[in-house]
Every structure is written in structure tokens, then in C-alpha cells.
PDB file of C-alpha atoms in Angstrom:
ATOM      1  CA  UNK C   1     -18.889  37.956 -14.393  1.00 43.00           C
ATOM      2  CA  UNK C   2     -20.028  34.599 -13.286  1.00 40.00           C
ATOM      3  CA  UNK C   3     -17.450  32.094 -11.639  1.00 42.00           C
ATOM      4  CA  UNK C   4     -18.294  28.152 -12.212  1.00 42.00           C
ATOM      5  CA  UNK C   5     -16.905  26.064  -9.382  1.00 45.00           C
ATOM      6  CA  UNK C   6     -17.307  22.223  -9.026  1.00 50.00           C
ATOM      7  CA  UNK C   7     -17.388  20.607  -6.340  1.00 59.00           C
ATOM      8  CA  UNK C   8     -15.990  17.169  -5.655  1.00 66.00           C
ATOM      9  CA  UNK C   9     -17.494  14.523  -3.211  1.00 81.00           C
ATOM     10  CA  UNK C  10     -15.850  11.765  -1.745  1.00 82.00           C
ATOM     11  CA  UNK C  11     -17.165   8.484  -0.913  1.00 87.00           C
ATOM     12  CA  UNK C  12     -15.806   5.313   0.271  1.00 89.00           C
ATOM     13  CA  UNK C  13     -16.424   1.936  -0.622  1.00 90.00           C
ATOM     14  CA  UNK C  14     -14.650  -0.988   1.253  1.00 91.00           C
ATOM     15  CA  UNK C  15     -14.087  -5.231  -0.499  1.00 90.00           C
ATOM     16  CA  UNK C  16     -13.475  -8.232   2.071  1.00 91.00           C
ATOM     17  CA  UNK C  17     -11.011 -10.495  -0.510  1.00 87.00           C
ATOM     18  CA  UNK C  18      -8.804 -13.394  -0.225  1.00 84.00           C
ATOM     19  CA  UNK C  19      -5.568 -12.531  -0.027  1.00 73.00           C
ATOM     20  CA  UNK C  20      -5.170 -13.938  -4.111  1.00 77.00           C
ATOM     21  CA  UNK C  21      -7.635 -11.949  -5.193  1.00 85.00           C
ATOM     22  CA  UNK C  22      -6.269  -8.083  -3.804  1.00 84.00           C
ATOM     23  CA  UNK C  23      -4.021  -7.569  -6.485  1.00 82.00           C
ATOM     24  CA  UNK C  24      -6.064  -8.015  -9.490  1.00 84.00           C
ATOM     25  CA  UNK C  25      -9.275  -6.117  -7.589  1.00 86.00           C
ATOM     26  CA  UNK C  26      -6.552  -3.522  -7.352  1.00 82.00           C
ATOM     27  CA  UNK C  27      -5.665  -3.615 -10.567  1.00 81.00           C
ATOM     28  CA  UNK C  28      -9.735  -3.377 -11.791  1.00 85.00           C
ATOM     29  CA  UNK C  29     -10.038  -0.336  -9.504  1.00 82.00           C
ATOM     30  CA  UNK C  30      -6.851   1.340 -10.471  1.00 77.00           C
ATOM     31  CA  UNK C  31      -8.208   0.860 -14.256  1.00 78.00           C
ATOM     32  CA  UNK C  32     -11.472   3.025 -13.208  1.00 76.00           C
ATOM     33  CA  UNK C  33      -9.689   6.141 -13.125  1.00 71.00           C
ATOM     34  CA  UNK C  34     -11.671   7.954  -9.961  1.00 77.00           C
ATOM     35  CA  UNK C  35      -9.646   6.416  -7.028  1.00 81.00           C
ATOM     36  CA  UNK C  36      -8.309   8.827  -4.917  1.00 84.00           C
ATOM     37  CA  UNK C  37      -6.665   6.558  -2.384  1.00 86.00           C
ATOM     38  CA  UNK C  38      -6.403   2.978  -1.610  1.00 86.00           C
ATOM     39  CA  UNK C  39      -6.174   1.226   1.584  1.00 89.00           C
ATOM     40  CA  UNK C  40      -4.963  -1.973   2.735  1.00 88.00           C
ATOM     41  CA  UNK C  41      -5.961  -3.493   5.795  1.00 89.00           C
ATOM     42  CA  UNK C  42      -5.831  -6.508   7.506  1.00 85.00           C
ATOM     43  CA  UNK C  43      -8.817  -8.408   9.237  1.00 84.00           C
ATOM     44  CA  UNK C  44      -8.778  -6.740  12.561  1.00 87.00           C
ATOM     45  CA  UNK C  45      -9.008  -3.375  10.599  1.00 88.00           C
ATOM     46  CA  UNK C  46      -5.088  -2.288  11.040  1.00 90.00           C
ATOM     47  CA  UNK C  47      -4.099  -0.237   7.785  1.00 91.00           C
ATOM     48  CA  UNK C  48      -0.840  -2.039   6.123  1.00 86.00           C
ATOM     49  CA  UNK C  49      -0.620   0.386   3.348  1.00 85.00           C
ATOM     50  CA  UNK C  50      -2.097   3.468   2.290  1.00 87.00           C
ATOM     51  CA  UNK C  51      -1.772   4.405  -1.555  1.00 82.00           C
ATOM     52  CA  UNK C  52      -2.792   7.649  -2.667  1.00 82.00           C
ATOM     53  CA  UNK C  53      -3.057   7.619  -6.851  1.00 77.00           C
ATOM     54  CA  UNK C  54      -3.067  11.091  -9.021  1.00 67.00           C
ATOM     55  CA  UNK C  55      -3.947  11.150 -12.438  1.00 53.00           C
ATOM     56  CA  UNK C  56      -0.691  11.190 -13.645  1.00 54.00           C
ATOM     57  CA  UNK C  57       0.108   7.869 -11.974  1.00 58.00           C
ATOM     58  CA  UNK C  58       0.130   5.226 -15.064  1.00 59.00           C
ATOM     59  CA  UNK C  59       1.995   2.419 -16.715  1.00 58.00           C
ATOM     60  CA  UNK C  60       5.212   1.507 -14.724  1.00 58.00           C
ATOM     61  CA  UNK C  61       5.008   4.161 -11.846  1.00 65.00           C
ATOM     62  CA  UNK C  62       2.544   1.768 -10.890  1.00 68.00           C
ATOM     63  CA  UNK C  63       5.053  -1.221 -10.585  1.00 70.00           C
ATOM     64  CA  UNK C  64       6.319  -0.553  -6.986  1.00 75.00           C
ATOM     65  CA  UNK C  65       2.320   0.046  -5.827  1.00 74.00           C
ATOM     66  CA  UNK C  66       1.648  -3.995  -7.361  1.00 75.00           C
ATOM     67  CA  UNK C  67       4.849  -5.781  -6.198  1.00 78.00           C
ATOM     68  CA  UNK C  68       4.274  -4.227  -2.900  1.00 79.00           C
ATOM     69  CA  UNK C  69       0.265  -5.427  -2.761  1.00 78.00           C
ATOM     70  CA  UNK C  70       1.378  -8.823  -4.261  1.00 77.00           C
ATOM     71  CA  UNK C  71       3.812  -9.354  -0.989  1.00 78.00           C
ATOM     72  CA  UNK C  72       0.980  -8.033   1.456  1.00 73.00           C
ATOM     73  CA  UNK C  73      -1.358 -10.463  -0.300  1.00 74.00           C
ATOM     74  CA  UNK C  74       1.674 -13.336  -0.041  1.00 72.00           C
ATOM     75  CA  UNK C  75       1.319 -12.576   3.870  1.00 71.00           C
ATOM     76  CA  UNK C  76      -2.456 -12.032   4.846  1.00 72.00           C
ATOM     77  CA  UNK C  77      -5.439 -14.479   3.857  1.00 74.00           C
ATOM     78  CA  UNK C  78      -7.934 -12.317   4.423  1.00 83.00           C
ATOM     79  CA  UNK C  79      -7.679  -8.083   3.652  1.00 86.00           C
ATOM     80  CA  UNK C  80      -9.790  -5.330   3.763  1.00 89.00           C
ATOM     81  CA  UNK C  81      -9.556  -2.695   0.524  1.00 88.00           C
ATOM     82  CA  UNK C  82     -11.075   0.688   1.457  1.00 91.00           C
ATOM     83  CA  UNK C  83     -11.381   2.537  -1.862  1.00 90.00           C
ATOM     84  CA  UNK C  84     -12.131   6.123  -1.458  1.00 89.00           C
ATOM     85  CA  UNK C  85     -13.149   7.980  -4.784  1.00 84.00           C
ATOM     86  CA  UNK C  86     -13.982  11.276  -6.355  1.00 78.00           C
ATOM     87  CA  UNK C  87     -17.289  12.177  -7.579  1.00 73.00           C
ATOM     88  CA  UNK C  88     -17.808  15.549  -9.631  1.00 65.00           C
ATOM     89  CA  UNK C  89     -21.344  17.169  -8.747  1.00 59.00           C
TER      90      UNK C  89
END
């Protein structure tokens, strides 16, 4: 009897934006399917929001997640996104 297990890795990749441009960069990485989180920070590195995202997560669960980025965006000039995804070995 043989047992196959995968492992998952995670990695995370961080984008310096303009506070216009967080919401559809979101919106791109959401799209992508292998975020496990997303975090929002501002320029001196303080996390505003943390969003974790399942697989299930689609269509207009997602709503809440994009009104509140758009009103973080409103607010800061300058954010940090700190994307951390899954990668099957």
C-alpha cells in the first residue's frame, strides 16, 4: 500500500502601487486562483487589512473584500500588497 502526499509551498511576493491602482491589481491576483492571503499595507509597512481567500470564495462573496480595498485605496497614496500563494510540488 503506497500513500501519495503533496506537499504545498508557500511563497510570497510583495507590489509597491498607487493607491488607484490596488484594486484592480487585486482584482488580477484574485483572478489567478493560487492566492492564499492578501495583505494590505501602508508605506511604513503597518498591515491595514489582511484577506485570507479559499477556493470557494467567488462572484459576490467577493464584494465586501473590493469595496473595502477601494476605501483603503481612497485613503493611502502609496500601499504595499503582500501576496502569499500556494505552490503544489
Amino acid at each position: 500500500m503506497t500513500t501519495d502526499t503533496t506537499q504545498d509551498r508557500t511563497r510570497t511576493e510583495e507590489f509597491k502601487l498607487e493607491g488607484g491602482k490596488v484594486l484592480d491589481k487585486i482584482k488580477d491576483l484574485i483572478h489567478q486562483g493560487n492566492i492564499r492571503r492578501i495583505i494590505l499595507k501602508n508605506e511604513a509597512g503597518k498591515t491595514l487589512i489582511e484577506i485570507p481567500l479559499t477556493l470557494g470564495l467567488v462572484g459576490a462573496a467577493l464584494l465586501p473584500v473590493f469595496a473595502a480595498v477601494g476605501a483603503l485605496a481612497a485613503v493611502a497614496t502609496r500601499m504595499v500588497i503582500v501576496v502569499e500563494k500556494t505552490e503544489s510540488e
